[in-house]
Each structure stands twice: as C-alpha cells, then as structure tokens.
JSON list of C-alpha atoms in Angstrom, two decimals:
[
{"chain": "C", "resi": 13, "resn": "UNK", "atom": "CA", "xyz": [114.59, 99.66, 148.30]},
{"chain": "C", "resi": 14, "resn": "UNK", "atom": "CA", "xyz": [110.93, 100.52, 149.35]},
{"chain": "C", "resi": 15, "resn": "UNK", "atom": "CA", "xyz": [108.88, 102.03, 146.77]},
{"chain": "C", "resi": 16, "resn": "UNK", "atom": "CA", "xyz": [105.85, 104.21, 148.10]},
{"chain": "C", "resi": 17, "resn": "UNK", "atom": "CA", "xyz": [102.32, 103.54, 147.74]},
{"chain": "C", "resi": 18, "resn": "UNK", "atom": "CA", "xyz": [101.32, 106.64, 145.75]},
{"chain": "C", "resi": 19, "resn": "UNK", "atom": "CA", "xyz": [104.64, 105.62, 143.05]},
{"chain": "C", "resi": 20, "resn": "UNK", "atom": "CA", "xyz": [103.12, 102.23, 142.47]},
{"chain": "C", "resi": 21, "resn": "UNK", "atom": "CA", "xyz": [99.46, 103.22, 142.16]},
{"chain": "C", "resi": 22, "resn": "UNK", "atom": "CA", "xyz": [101.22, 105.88, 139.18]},
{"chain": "C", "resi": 23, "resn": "UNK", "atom": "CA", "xyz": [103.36, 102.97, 138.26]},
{"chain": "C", "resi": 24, "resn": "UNK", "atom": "CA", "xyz": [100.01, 100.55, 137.40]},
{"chain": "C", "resi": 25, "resn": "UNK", "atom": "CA", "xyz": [97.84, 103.22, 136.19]},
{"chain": "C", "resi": 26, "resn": "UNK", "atom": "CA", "xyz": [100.65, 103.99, 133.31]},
{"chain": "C", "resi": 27, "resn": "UNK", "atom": "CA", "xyz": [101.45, 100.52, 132.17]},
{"chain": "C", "resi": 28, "resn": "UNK", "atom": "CA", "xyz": [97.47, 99.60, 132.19]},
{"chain": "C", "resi": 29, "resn": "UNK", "atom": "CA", "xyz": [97.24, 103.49, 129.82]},
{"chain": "C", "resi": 30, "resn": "UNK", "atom": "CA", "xyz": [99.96, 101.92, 127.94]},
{"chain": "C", "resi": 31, "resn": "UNK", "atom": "CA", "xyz": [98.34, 98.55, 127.07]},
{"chain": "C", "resi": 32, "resn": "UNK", "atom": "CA", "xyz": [95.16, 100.10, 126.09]},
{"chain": "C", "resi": 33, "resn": "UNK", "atom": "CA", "xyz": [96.24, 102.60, 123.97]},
{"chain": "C", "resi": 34, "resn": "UNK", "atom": "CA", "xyz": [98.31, 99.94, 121.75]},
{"chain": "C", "resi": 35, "resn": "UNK", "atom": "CA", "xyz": [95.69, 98.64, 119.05]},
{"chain": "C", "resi": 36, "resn": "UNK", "atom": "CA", "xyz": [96.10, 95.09, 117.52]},
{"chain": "C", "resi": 37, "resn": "UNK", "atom": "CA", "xyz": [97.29, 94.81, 114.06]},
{"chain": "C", "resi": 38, "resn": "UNK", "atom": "CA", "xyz": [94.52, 92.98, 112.19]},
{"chain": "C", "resi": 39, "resn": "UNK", "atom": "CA", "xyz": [95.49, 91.64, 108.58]},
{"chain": "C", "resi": 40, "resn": "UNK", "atom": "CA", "xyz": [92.96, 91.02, 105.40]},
{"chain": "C", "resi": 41, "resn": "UNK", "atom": "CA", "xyz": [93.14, 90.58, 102.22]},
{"chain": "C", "resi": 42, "resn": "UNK", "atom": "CA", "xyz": [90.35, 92.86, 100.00]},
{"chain": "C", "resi": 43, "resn": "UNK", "atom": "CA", "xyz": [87.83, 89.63, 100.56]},
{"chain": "C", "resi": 44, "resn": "UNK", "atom": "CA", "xyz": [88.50, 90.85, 104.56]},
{"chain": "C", "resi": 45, "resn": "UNK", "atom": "CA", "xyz": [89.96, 87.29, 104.67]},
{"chain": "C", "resi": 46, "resn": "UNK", "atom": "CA", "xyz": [92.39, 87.09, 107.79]},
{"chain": "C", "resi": 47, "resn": "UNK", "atom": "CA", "xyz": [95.93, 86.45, 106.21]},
{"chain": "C", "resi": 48, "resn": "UNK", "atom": "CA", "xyz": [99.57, 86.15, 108.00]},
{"chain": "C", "resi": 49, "resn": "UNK", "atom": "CA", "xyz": [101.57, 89.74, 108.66]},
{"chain": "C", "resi": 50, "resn": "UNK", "atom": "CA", "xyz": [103.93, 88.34, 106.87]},
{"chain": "C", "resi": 51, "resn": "UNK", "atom": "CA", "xyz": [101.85, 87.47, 103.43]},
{"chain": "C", "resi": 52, "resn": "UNK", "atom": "CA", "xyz": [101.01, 90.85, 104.19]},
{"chain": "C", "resi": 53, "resn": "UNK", "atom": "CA", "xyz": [104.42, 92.50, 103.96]},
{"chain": "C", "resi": 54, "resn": "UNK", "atom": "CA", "xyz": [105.39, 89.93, 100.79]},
{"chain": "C", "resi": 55, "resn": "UNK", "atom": "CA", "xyz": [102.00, 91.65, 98.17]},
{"chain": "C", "resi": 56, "resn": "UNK", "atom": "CA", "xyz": [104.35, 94.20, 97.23]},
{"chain": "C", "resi": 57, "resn": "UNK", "atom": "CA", "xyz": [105.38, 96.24, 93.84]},
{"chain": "C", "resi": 58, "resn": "UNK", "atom": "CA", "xyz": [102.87, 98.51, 92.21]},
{"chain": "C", "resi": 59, "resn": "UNK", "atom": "CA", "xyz": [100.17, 96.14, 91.80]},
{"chain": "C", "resi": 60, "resn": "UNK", "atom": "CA", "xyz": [99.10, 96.38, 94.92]},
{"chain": "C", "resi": 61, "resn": "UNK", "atom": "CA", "xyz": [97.62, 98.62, 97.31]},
{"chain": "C", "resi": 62, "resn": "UNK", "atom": "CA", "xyz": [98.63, 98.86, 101.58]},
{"chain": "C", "resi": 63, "resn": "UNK", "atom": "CA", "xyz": [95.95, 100.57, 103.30]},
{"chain": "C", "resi": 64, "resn": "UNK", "atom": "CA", "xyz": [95.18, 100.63, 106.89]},
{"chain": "C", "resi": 65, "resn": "UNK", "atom": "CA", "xyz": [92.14, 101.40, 108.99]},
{"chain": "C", "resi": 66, "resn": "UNK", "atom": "CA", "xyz": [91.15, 102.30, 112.28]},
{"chain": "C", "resi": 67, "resn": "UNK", "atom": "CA", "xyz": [88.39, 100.42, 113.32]},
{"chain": "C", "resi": 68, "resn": "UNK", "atom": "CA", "xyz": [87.71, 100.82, 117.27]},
{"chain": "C", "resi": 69, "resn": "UNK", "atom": "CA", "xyz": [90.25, 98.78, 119.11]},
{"chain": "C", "resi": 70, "resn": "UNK", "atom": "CA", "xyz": [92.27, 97.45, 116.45]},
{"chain": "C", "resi": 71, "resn": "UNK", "atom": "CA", "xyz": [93.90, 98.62, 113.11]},
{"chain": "C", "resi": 72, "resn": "UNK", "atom": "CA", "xyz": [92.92, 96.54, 110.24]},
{"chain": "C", "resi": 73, "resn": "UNK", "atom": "CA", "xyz": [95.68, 96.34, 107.73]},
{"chain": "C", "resi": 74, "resn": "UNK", "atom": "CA", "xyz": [94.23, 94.96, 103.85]},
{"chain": "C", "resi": 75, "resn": "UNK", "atom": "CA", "xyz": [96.42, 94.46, 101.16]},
{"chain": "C", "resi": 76, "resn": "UNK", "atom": "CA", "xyz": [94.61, 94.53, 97.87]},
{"chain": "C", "resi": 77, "resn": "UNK", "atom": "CA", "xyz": [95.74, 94.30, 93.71]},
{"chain": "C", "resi": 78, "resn": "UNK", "atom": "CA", "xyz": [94.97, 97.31, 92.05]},
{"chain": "C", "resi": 79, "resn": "UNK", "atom": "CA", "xyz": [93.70, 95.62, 88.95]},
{"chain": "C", "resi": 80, "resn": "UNK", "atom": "CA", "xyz": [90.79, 92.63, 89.46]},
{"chain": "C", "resi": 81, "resn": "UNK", "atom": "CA", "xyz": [89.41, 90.94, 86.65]},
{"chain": "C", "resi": 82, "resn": "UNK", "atom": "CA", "xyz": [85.93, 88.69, 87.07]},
{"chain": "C", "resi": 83, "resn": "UNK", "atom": "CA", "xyz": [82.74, 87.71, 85.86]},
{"chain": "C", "resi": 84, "resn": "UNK", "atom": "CA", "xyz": [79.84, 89.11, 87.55]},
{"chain": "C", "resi": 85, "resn": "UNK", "atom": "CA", "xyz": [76.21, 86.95, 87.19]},
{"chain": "C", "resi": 86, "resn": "UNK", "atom": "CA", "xyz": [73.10, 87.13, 84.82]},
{"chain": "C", "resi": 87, "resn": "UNK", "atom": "CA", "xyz": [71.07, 88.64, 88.06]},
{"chain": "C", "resi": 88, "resn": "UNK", "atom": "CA", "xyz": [74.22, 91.32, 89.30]},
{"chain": "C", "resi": 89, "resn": "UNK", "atom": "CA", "xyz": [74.06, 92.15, 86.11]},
{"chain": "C", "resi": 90, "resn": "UNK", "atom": "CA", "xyz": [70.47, 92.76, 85.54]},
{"chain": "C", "resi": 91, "resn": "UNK", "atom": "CA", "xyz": [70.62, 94.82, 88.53]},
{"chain": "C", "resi": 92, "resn": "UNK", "atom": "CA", "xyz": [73.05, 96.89, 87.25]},
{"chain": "C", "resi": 93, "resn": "UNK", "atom": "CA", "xyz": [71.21, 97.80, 84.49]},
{"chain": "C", "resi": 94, "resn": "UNK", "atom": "CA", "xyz": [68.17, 98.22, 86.03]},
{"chain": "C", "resi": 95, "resn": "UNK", "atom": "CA", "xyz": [70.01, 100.79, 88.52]},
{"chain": "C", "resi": 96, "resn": "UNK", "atom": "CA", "xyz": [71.29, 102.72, 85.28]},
{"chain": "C", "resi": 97, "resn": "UNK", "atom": "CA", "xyz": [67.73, 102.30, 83.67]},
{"chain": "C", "resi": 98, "resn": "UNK", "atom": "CA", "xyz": [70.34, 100.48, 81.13]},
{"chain": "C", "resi": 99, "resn": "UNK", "atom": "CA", "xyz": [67.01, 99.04, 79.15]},
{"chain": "C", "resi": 100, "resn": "UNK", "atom": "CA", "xyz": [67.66, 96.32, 76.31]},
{"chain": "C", "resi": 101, "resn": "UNK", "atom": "CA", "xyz": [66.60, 98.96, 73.77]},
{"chain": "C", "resi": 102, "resn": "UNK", "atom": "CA", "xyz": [69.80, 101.46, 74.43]},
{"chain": "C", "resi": 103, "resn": "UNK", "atom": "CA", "xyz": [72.36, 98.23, 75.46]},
{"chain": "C", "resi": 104, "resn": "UNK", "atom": "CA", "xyz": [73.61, 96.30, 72.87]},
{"chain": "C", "resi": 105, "resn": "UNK", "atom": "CA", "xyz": [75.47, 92.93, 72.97]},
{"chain": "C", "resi": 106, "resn": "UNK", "atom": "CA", "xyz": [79.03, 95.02, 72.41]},
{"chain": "C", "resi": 107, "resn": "UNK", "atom": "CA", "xyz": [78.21, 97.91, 74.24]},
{"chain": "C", "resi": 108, "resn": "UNK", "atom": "CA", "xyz": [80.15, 98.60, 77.53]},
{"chain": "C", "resi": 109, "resn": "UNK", "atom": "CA", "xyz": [79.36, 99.65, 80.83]},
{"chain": "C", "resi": 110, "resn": "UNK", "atom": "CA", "xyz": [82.17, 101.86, 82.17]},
{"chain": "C", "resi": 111, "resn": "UNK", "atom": "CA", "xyz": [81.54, 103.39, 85.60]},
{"chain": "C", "resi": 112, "resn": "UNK", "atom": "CA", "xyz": [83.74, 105.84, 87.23]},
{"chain": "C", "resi": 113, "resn": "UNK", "atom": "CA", "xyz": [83.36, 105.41, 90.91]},
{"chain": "C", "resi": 114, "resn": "UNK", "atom": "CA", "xyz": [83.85, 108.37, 93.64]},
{"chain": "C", "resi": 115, "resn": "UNK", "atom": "CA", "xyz": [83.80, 107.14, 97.51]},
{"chain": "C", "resi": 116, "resn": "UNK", "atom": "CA", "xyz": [83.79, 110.41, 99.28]},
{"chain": "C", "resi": 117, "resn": "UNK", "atom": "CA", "xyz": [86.60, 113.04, 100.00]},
{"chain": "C", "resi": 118, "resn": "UNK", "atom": "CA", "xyz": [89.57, 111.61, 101.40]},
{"chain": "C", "resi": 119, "resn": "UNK", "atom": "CA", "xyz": [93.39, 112.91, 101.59]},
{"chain": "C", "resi": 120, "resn": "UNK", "atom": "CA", "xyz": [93.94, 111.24, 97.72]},
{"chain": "C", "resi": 121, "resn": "UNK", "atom": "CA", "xyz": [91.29, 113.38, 96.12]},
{"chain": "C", "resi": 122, "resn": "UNK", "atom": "CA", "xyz": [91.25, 116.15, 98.26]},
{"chain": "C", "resi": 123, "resn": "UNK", "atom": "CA", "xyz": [94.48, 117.91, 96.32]},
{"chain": "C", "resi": 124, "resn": "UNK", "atom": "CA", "xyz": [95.89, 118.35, 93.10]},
{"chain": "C", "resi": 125, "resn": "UNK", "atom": "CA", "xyz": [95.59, 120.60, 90.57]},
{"chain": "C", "resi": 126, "resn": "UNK", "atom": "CA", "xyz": [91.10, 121.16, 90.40]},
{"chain": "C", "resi": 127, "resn": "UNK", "atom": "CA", "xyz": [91.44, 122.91, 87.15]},
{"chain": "C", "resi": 128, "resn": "UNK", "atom": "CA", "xyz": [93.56, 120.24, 85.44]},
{"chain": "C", "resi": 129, "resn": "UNK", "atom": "CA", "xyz": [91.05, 118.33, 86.81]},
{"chain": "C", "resi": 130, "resn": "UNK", "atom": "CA", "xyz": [87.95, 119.26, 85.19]},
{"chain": "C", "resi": 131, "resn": "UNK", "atom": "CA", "xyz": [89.79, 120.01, 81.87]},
{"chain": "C", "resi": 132, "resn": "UNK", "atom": "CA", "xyz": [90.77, 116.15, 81.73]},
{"chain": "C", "resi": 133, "resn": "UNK", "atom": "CA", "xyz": [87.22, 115.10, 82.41]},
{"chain": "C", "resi": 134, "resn": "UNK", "atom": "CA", "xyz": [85.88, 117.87, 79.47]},
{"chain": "C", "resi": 135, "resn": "UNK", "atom": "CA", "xyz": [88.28, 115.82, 76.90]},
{"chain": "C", "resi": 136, "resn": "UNK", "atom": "CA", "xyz": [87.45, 112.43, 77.98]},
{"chain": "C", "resi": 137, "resn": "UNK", "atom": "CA", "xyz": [83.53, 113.16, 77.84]},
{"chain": "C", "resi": 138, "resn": "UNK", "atom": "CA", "xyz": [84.28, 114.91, 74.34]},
{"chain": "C", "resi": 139, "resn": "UNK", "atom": "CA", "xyz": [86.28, 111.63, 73.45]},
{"chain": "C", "resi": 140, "resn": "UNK", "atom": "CA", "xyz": [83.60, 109.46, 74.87]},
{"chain": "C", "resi": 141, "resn": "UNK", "atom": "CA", "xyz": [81.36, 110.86, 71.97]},
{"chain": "C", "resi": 142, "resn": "UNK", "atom": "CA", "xyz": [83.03, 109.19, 69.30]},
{"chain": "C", "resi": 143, "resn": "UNK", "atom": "CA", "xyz": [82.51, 105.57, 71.15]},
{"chain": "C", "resi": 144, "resn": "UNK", "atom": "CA", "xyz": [78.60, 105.08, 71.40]},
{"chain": "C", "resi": 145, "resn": "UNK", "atom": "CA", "xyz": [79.20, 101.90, 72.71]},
{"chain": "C", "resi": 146, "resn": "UNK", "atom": "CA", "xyz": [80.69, 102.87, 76.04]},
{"chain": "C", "resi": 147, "resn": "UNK", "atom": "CA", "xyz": [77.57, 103.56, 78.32]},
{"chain": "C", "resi": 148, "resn": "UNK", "atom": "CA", "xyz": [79.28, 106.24, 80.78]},
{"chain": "C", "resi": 149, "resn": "UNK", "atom": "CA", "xyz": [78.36, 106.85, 83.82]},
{"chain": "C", "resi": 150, "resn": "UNK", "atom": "CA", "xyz": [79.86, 108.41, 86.89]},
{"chain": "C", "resi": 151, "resn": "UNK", "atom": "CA", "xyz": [78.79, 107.17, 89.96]},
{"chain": "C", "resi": 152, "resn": "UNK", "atom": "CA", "xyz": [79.54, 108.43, 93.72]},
{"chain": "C", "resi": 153, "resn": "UNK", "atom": "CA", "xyz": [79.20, 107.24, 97.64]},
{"chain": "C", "resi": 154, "resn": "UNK", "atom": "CA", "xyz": [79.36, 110.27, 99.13]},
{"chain": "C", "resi": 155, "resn": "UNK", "atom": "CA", "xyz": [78.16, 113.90, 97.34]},
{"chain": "C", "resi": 156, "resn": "UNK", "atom": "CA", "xyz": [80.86, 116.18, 98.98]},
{"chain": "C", "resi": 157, "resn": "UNK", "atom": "CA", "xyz": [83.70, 117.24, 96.03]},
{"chain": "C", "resi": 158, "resn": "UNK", "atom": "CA", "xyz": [81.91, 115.90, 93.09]},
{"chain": "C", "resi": 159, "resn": "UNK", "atom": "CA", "xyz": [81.30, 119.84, 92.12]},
{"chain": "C", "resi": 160, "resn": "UNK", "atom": "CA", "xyz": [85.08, 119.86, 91.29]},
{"chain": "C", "resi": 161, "resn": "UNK", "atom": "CA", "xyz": [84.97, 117.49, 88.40]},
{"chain": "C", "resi": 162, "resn": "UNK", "atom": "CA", "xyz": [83.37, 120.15, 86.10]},
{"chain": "C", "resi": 163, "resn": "UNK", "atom": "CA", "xyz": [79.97, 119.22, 84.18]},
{"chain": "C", "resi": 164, "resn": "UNK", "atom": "CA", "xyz": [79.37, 116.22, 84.85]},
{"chain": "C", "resi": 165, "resn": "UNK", "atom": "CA", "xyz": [75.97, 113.98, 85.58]},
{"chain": "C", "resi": 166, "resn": "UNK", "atom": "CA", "xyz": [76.53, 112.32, 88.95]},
{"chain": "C", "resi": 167, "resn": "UNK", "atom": "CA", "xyz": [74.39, 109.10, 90.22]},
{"chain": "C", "resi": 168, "resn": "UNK", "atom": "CA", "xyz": [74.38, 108.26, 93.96]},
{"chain": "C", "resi": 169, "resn": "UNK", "atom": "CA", "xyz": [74.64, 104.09, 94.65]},
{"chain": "C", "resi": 170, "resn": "UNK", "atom": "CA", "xyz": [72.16, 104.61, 96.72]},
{"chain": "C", "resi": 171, "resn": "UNK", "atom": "CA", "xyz": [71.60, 100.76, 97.79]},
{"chain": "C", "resi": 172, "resn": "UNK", "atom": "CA", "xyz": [75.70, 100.38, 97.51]},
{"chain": "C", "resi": 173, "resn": "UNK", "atom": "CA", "xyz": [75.66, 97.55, 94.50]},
{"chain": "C", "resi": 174, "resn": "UNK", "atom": "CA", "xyz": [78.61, 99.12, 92.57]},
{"chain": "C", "resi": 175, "resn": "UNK", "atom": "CA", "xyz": [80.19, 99.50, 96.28]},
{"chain": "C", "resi": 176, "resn": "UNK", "atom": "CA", "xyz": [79.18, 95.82, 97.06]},
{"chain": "C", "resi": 177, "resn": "UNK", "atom": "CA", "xyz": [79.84, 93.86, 93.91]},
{"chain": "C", "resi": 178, "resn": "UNK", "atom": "CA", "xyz": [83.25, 95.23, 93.17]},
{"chain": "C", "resi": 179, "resn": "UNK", "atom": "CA", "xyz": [84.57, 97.57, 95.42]},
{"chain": "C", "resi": 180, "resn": "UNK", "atom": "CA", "xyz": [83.87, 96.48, 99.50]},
{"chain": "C", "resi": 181, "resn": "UNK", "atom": "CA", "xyz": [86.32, 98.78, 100.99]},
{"chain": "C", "resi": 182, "resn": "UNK", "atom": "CA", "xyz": [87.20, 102.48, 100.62]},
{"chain": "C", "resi": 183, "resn": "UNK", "atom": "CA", "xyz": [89.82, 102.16, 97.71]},
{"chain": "C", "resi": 184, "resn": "UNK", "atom": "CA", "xyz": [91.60, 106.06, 97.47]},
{"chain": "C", "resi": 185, "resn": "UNK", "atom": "CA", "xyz": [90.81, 109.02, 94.99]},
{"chain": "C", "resi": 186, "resn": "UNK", "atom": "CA", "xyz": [88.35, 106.77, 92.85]},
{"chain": "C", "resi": 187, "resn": "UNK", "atom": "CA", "xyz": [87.88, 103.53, 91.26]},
{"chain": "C", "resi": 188, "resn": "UNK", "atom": "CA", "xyz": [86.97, 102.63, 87.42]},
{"chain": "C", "resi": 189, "resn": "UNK", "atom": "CA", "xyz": [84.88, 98.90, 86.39]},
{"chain": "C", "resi": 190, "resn": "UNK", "atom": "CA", "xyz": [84.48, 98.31, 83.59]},
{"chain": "C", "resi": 191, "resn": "UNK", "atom": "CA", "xyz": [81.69, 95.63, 82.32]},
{"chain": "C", "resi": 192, "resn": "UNK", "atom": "CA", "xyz": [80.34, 94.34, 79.07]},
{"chain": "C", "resi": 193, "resn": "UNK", "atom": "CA", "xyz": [76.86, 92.43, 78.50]},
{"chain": "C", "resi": 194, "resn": "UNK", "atom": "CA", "xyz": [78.36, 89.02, 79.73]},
{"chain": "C", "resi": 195, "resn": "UNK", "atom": "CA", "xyz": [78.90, 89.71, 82.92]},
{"chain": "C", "resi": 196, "resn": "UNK", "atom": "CA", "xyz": [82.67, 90.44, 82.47]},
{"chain": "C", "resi": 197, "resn": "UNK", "atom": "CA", "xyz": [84.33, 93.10, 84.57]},
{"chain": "C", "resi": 198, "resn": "UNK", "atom": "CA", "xyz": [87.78, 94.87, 84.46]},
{"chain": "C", "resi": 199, "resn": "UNK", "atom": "CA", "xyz": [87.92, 96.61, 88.32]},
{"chain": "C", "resi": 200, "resn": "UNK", "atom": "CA", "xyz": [91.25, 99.14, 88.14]},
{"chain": "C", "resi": 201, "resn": "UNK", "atom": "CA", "xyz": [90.37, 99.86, 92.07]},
{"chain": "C", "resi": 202, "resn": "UNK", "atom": "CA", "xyz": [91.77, 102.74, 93.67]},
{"chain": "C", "resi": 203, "resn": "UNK", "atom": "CA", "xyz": [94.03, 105.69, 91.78]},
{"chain": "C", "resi": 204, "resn": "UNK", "atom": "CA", "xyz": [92.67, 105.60, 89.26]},
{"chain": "C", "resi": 205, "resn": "UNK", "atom": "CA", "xyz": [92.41, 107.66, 85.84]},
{"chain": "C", "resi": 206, "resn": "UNK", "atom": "CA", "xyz": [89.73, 108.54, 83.47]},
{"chain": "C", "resi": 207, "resn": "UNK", "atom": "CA", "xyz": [92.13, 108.92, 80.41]},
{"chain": "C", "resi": 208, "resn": "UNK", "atom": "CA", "xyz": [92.90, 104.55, 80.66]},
{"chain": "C", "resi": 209, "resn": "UNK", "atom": "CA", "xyz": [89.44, 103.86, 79.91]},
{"chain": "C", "resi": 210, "resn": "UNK", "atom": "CA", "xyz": [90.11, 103.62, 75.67]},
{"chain": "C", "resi": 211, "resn": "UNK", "atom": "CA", "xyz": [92.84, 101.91, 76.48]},
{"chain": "C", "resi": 212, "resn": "UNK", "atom": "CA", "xyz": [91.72, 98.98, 78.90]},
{"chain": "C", "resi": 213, "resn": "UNK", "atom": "CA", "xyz": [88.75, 98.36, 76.53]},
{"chain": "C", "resi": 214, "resn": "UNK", "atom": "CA", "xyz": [91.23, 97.64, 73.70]},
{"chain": "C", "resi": 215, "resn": "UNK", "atom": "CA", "xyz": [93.45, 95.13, 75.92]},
{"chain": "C", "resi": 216, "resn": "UNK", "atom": "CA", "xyz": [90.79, 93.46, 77.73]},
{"chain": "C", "resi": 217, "resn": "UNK", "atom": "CA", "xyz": [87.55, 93.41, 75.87]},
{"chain": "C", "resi": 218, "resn": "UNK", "atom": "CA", "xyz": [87.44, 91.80, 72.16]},
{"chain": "C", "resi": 219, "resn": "UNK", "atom": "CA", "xyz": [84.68, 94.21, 70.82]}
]
C-alpha cells in the first residue's frame, strides 16, 4: 500500500511531539542522591514522604523520611544563633531551639480550616509560656500566607541556612527542627504540627 507524502510528514511530526513531550523519571533520595526506581517504590509506610517535581525536561521523583535525627556542628550552630541574635546571655546549656519552618504557599497549606488554624497557634504560644527554655521562633521562605497563622512574629531565612542545613527541598505545609546547644537536631520535615513540639522534646531530648 502507498502511503502519501503529506501522511508521513504528519506521521513523523507526531511521533517526534510524542517523544518530547514524555519527561524522564529522575529518582533521589532527600540528599538528591540518584537511587534505583525500584528502592524508590520499596521507602514506603508513613514514614516517608513521595514527592515529585517538575524540573524542565525531566520529573525528579525524591523519596524522603519524615522524621531525621542529626547532629549539626559547633560553626552551623553558631550561625544559627547568630541569625536568631540567640546571644550566650538569653541561651542556656538546656535551652532549646525549636523553629517552625514555612516554605511558601503550596496546595498542603493552602486549605483547611484558617480559623482552627490560628486558634491552635494562640494555645501553643500560650503553652510555650510555661517552658522558658524553648527559644521559639517561626521562620518562613516565602512571605505570602503567613498572615493566616494569627499573631505571630515571623523571620525571613533570608541567606536560606534553616533551608540549607536541614531542609534542601520544598517539604509540604511546613516543617518543625528542633535543636539543643550541642548541636543535636530532631527535623519532623514536612506535615507537620505545632501541638508535637512538648511532646518530641520529652522523647528525644534528656533536659
């Protein structure tokens, strides 16, 4: 059977559309180490997060545990403080440093109940007075829907340390890390909620 010129010219057009428009599947772990599709597919169960991005021609697929645990250094540390003008005067040995970590709007945050919202933050900040050992502070990437937590005294990481040291890629609704004056840090990274703080510093942290 002949096929036409003008059929086959469609014909090639369409299959080199096709091939184009089908991304590569790129897999990471939260390290954006390359790892196998199918150690990919095996992180499963509800300690660990799927999430997928679209960066230009290929989709980059990173599965990451919700919960890390580490030890952060005597100079990340100082430069923490120094970022929170956390001086030696109002930071104890036992005190903590808990920060509560907003990336930006995104389809996690973006819904819900606003008003249940704020009210949860207004208890946990009334809670937080009982416990001056917890150094609070809340801490965002980008500006737009902080209004809709209520009261509440918001620090831009403006040169990206909190975003660099413990939390490299855009984890959903918000993040809380938690750190105490040795350098030891409890990351719960991603879906997070404000009213687990108490309770992680009694599991994880001695004083």
């Amino acid at each position: 059977m002949k096929t036409t010129l003008p059929f086959l010219i469609v014909f090639i057009l369409t299959n080199i559309f096709t091939v184009q428009s089908q991304k590569k599947e790129f897999y990471a772990n939260d390290n954006l180490e390359q790892i196998s599709k199918t150690e990919f597919e095996n992180n499963t169960g509800d300690d660990y997060l799927k999430l997928k991005f679209d960066v230009d021609s290929v989709f980059v697929n990173i599965s990451t545990k919700r919960i890390k645990k580490g030890k952060i250094n005597e100079i990340q540390l100082e430069a923490i403080k120094s970022t929170l003008a956390l001086k030696a005067t109002n930071f104890n040995e036992n005190d903590k440093i808990v920060i509560y970590y907003y990336p930006g709007k995104d389809v996690c945050n973006s819904g819900g109940d606003k008003e249940m919202t704020r009210q949860n933050f207004q208890s946990y900040l009334k809670k937080l007075k009982k416990h001056p050992k917890i150094k609070q502070f809340f801490i965002y990437k980008s500006k737009d829907g902080t209004e809709e937590y209520g009261d509440i005294k918001w620090i831009e990481d403006a040169n990206k340390l909190i975003e660099s040291l413990f939390l490299k890629i855009h984890y959903p609704c918000n993040s809380i890390v938690i750190i105490d004056n040795n350098g030891n840090y409890y990351a719960h990274r991603g879906e997070s909620n404000i009213d687990e703080v108490f309770e992680v510093l009694k599991k994880n942290f001695k004083n």
